Coordinates of C-alpha atoms and ligand atoms in Angstrom, one line a residue:
X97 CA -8.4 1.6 -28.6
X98 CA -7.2 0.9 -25.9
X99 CA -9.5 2.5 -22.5
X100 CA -8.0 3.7 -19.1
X101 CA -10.0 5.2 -16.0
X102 CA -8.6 7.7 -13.8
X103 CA -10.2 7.9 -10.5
X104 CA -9.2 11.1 -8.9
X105 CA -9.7 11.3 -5.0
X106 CA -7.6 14.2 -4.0
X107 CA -4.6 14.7 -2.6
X108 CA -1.7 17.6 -3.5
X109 CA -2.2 17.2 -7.1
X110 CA -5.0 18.8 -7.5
X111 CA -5.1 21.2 -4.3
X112 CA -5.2 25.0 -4.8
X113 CA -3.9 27.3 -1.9
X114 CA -7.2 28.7 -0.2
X115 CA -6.2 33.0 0.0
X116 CA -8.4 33.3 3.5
X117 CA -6.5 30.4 5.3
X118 CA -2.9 29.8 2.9
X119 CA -3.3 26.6 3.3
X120 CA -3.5 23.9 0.7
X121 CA -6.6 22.1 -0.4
X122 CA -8.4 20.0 -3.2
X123 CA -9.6 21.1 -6.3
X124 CA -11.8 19.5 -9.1
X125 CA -10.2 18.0 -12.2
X126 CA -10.2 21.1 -14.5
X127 CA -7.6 21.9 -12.4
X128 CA -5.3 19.4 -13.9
X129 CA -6.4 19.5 -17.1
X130 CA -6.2 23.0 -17.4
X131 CA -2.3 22.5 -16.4
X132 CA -1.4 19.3 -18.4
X133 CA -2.3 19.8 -22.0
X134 CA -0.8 16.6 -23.3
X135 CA -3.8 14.7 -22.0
X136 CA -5.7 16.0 -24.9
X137 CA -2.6 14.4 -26.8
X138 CA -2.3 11.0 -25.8
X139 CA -3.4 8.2 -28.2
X140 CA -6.0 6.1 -25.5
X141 CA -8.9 7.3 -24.4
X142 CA -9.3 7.9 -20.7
X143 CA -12.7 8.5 -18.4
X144 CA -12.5 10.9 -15.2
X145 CA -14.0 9.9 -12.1
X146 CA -14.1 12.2 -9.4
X147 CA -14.6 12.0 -5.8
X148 CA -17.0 13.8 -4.3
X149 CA -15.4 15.3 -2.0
X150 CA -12.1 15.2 -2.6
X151 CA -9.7 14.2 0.3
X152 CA -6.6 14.9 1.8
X153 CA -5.6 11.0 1.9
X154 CA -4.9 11.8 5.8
X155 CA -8.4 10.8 5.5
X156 CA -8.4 7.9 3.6
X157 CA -10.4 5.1 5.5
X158 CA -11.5 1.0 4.6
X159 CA -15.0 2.1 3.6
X160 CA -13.1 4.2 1.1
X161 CA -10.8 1.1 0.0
X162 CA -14.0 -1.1 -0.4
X163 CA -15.8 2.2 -2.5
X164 CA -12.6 1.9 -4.6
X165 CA -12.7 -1.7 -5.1
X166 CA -16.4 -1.9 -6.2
X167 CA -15.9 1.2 -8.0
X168 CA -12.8 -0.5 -10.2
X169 CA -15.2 -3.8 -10.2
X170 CA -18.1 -2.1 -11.8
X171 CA -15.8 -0.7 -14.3
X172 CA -13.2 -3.7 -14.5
X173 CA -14.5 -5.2 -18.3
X174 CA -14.7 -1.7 -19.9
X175 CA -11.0 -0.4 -19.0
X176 CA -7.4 -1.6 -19.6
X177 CA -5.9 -0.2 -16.8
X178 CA -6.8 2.3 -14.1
X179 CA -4.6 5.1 -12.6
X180 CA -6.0 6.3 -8.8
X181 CA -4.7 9.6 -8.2
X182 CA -4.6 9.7 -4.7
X183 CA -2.2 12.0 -1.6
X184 CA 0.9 10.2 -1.3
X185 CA 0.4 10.7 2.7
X186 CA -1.3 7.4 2.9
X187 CA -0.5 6.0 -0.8
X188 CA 1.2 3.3 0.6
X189 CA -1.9 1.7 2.8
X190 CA -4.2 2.5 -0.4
X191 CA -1.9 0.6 -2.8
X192 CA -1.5 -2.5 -0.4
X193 CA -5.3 -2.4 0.8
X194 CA -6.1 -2.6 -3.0
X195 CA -4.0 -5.8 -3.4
X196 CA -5.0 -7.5 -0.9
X197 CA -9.0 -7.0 -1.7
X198 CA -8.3 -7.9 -5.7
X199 CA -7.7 -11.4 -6.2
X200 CA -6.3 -12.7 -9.3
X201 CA -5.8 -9.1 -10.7
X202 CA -5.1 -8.8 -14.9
X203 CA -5.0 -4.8 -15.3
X204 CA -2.8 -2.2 -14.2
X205 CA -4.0 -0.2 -11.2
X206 CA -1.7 2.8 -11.3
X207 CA -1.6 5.1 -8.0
X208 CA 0.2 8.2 -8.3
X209 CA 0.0 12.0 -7.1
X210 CA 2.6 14.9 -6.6
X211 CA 4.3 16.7 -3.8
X212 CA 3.9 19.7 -6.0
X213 CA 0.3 20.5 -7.0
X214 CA 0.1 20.4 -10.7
X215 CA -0.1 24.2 -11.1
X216 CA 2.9 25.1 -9.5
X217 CA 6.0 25.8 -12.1
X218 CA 8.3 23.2 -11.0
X219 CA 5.5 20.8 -10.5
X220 CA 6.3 17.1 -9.9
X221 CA 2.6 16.2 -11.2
X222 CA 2.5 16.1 -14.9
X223 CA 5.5 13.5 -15.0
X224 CA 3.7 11.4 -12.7
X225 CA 0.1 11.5 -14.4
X226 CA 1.2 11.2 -18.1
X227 CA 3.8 8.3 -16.8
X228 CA 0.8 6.4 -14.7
X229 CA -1.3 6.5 -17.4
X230 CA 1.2 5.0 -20.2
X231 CA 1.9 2.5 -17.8
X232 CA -1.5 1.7 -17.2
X233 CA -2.0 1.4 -21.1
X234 CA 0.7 -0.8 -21.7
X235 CA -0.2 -3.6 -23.3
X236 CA 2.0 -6.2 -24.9
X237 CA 0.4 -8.9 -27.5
X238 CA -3.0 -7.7 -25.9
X239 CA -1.7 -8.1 -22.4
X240 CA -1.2 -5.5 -19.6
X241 CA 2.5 -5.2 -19.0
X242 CA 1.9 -4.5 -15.2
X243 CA -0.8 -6.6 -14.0
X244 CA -0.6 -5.2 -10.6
X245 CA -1.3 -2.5 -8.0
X246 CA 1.7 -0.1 -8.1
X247 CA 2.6 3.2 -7.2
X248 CA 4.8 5.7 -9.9
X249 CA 6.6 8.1 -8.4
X250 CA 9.4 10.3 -9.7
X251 CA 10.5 8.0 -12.5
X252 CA 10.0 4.7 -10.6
X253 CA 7.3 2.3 -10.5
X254 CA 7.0 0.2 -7.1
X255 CA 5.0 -2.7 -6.2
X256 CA 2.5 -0.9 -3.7
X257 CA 2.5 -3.7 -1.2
X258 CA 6.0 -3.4 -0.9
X259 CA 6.6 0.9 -0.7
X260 CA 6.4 3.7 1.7
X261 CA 6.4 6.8 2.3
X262 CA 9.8 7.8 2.7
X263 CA 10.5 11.6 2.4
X264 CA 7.7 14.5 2.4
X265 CA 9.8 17.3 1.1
X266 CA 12.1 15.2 -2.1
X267 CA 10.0 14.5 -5.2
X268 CA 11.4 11.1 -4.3
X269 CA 8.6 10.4 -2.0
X270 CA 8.4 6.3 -2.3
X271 CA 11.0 3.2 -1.4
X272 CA 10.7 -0.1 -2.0
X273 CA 14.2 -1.2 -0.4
X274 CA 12.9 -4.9 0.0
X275 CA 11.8 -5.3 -3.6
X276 CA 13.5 -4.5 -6.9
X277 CA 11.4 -1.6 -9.1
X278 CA 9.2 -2.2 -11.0
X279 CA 10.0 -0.2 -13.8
X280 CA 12.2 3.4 -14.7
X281 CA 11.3 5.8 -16.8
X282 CA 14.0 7.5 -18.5
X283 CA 14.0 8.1 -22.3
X284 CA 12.4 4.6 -22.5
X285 CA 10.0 3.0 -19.9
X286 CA 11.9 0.2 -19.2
X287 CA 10.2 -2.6 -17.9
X288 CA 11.9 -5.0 -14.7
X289 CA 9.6 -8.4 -16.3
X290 CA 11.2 -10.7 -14.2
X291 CA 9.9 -9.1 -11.2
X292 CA 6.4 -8.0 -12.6
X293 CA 4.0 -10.6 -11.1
X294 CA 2.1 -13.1 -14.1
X295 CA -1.6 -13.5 -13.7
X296 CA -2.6 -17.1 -13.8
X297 CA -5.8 -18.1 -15.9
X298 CA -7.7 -17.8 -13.1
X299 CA -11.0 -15.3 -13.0
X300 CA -10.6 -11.6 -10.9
X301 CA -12.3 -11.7 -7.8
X302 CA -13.2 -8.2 -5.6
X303 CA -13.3 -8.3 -1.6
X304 CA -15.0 -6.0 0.3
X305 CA -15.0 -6.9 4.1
X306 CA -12.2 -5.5 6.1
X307 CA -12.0 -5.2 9.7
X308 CA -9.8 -2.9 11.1
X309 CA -9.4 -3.7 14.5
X310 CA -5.6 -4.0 14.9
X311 CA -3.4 -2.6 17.6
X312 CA -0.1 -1.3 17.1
X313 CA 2.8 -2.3 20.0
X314 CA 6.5 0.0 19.0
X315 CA 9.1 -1.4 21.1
X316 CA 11.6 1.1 22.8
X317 CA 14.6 0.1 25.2
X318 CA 13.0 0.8 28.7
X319 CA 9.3 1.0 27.6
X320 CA 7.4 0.3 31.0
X321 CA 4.9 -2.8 31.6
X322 CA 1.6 -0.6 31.9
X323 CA 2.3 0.5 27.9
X324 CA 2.9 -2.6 26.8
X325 CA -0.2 -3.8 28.7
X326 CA -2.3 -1.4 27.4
X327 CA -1.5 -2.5 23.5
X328 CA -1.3 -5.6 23.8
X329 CA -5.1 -5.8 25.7
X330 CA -6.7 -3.3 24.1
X331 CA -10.1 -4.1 22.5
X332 CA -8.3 -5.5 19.1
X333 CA -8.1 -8.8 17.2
X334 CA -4.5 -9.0 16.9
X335 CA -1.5 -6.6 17.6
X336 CA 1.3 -5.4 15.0
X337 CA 4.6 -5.9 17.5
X338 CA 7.2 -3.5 15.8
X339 CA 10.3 -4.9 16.9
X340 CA 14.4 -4.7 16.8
X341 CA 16.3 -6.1 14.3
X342 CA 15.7 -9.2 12.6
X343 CA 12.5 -9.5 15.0
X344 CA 14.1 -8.8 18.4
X345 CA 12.6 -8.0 21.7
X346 CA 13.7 -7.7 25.3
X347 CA 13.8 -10.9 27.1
X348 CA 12.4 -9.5 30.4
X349 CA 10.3 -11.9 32.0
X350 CA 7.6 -9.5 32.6
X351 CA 7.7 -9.0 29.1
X352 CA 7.8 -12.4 27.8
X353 CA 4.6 -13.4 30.1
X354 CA 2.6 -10.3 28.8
X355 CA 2.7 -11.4 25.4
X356 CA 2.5 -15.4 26.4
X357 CA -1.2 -14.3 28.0
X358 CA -1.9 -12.2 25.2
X359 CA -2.0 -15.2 22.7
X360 CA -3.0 -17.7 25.4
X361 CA -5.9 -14.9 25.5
X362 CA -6.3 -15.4 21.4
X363 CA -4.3 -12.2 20.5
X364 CA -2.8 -12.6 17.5
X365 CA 0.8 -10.9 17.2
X366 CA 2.4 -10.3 13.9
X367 CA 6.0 -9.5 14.4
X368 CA 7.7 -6.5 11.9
X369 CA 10.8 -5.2 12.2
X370 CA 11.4 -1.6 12.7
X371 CA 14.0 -1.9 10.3
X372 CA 13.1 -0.6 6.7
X373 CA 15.3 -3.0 5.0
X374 CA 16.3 -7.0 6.0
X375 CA 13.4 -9.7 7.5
X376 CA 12.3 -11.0 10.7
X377 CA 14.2 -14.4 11.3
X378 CA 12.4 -15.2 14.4
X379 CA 14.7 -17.7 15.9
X380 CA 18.2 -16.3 15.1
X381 CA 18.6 -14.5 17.9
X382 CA 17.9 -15.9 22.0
X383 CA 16.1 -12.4 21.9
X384 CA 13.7 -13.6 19.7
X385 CA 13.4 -17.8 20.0
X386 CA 11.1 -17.6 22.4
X387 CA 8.4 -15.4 20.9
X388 CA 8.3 -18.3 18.2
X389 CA 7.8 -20.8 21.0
X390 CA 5.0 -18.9 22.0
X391 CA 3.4 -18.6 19.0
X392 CA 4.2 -14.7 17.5
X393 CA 3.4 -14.7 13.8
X394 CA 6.6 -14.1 11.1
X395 CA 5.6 -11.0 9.2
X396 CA 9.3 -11.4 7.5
X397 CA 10.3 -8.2 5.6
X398 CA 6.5 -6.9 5.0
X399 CA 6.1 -3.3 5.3
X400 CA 4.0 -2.0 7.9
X401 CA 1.6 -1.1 5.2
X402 CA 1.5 -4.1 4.0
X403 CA 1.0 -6.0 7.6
X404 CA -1.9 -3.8 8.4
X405 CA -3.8 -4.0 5.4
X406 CA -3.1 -7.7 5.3
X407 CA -4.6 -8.1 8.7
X408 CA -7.2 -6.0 7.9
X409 CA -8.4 -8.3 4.7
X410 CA -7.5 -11.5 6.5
X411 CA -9.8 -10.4 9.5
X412 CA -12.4 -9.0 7.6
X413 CA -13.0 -12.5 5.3
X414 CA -12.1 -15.3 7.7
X415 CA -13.1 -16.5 10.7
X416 CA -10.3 -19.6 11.8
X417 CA -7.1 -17.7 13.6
X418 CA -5.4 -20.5 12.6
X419 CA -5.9 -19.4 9.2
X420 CA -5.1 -16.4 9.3
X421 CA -1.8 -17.0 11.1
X422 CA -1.3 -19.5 8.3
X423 CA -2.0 -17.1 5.6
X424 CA 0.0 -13.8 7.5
X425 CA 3.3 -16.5 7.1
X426 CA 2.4 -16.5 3.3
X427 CA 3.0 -14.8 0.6
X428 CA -0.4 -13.5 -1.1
X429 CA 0.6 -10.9 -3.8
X430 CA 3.8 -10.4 -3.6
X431 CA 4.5 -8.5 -0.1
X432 CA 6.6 -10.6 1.5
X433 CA 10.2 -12.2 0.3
X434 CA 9.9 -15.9 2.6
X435 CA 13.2 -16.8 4.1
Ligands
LIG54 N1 -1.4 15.7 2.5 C1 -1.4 15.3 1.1 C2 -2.2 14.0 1.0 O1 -1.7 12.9 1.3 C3 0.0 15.1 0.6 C4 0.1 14.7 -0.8 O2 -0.8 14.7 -1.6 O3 1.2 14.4 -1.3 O4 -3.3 14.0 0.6

């Protein structure tokens, strides 16, 4: 028989509208059991854990990942496959945290939620849940289908590394436009194997140090040295440049000797692009040549998700910078395509 764990922490799903305030907010399990009577129908067993509270995933923080990943590791030999249902606000970070912190995964780790909450008529939420869960008991010749962290989401599986948040009022609320999906559920689950990452025989292992020091620099035509000052030497470890293009900045030379003190300071700087789809080439461009001189890190076509939660694991488990640059330029669970 094959065993799943759902590990509810909140979100719309479950929320009720409060009649003092009118505004939405959690609600315990019965909740959705109440409103989706095939769970009493489905041929696995599956265990509830709740949070306690419940959050709005607004408030979703790293103690929280590392209470999920030793929650999932206490309970890793007993279930197949896990489904988190979680707010889709920050379901993106959650998904790619998770990754990141479990090494060498084997088992499905489902997130999914609703923009609907499940008792509302033309709820989004059963779909989800009863589609999460039968792809977190999928099994082929004993195996999980989906050994990976993803996120299901009106009739598409993503990688989680690789989604985001995309629209907060369609019931497509995910993209993953760097990355093929990873499955579509139609009158068949149909299953994209070539792009579902393959475990090797290699044992799980669970991280739990994070450290979440990391700035955040958004470039702008005309954004003024004092701003850029302030990112880049605030008290941080290393600083998430969201640039133009393919990984474009201005060339201003007051610009160009900010960041060269920054790293000569031991700044790190991961370069994203505020494009949602394409990859840094750092190097194609004049406009970017020299931040590769200098020493910016590649983060290619990662998501900003993904690059923050990266940092965050890389920081929180190694000490060498050079490492970490090293490892930021390489692909660890499938977030990054390397051009
Ligand atoms: N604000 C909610 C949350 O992220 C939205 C949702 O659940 O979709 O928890």
């Amino acid at each position: 028989m094959t065993n799943v764990l759902i590990i509810y922490t909140g979100g719309t799903i479950g929320m009720v509208t409060d009649p003092k305030t009118g505004v939405l907010v959690p609600f315990d399990f019965d909740q959705i059991t109440d409103n989706v009577p095939e769970l009493k129908r489905l041929d696995y067993n599956f265990k509830v854990y709740s949070f306690d509270p419940l959050i709005d995933s607004s408030n979703m923080s790293p103690e929280i990942y590392m209470a999920l990943v030793s929650l999932i590791q206490k309970n890793y030999e007993k279930y197949d496959g896990f489904v988190i249902l979680h707010g889709s606000d920050t379901m993106s970070f959650t998904a790619s945290a998770l990754s990141f912190m479990i090494e060498n995964l084997d088992k499905p780790i489902i997130l999914t939620g609703s923009q609907l909450p499940v008792n509302g008529i033309r709820t989004d939420a059963k779909e989800n849940l009863i589609t999460a869960l039968e792809i977190a008991a999928a099994k082929k010749k004993g195996k999980a289908v989906v050994p990976e962290v993803c996120i299901y989401f009106d009739y598409q599986l993503f990688r989680g590394n690789r989604s985001f948040k995309y629209n907060s009022d369609k019931f497509e609320a995910f993209r993953s436009p760097n990355f093929p999906v990873l499955a579509e559920a139609g009158v068949y689950l149909q299953f994209n194997k070539n792009d579902i990452l393959k475990p090797g025989n290699v044992p799980v292992k669970f991280h739990k140090k994070l450290d979440s020091e990391i700035g955040v620099l958004k470039l702008y035509p005309g954004i003024s040295p004092h701003i850029v000052k302030a990112a880049l030497f605030s008290d941080c470890k290393a600083i998430i440049m969201e640039t133009f293009g393919s990984g474009n900045t201005s060339t201003a030379k007051w610009f160009l000797d900010l960041i060269r003190i920054a790293i000569s300071e031991g700044k790190l700087i991961l370069n994203i692009s505020q494009c949602k789809v394409g990859s840094v080439e750092l190097g194609r461009y004049e406009t970017s040549r020299q931040l590769k001189e200098m020493g910016v890190v590649s983060g290619y076509d990662m998501t900003f998700e993904a690059a923050v939660t990266k940092l965050m694991f890389l920081f929180g488990n190694i000490k060498n910078k050079k490492k970490i640059a090293e490892l930021l330029e390489t692909n660890l669970r499938g977030e990054m395509t390397l051009g």
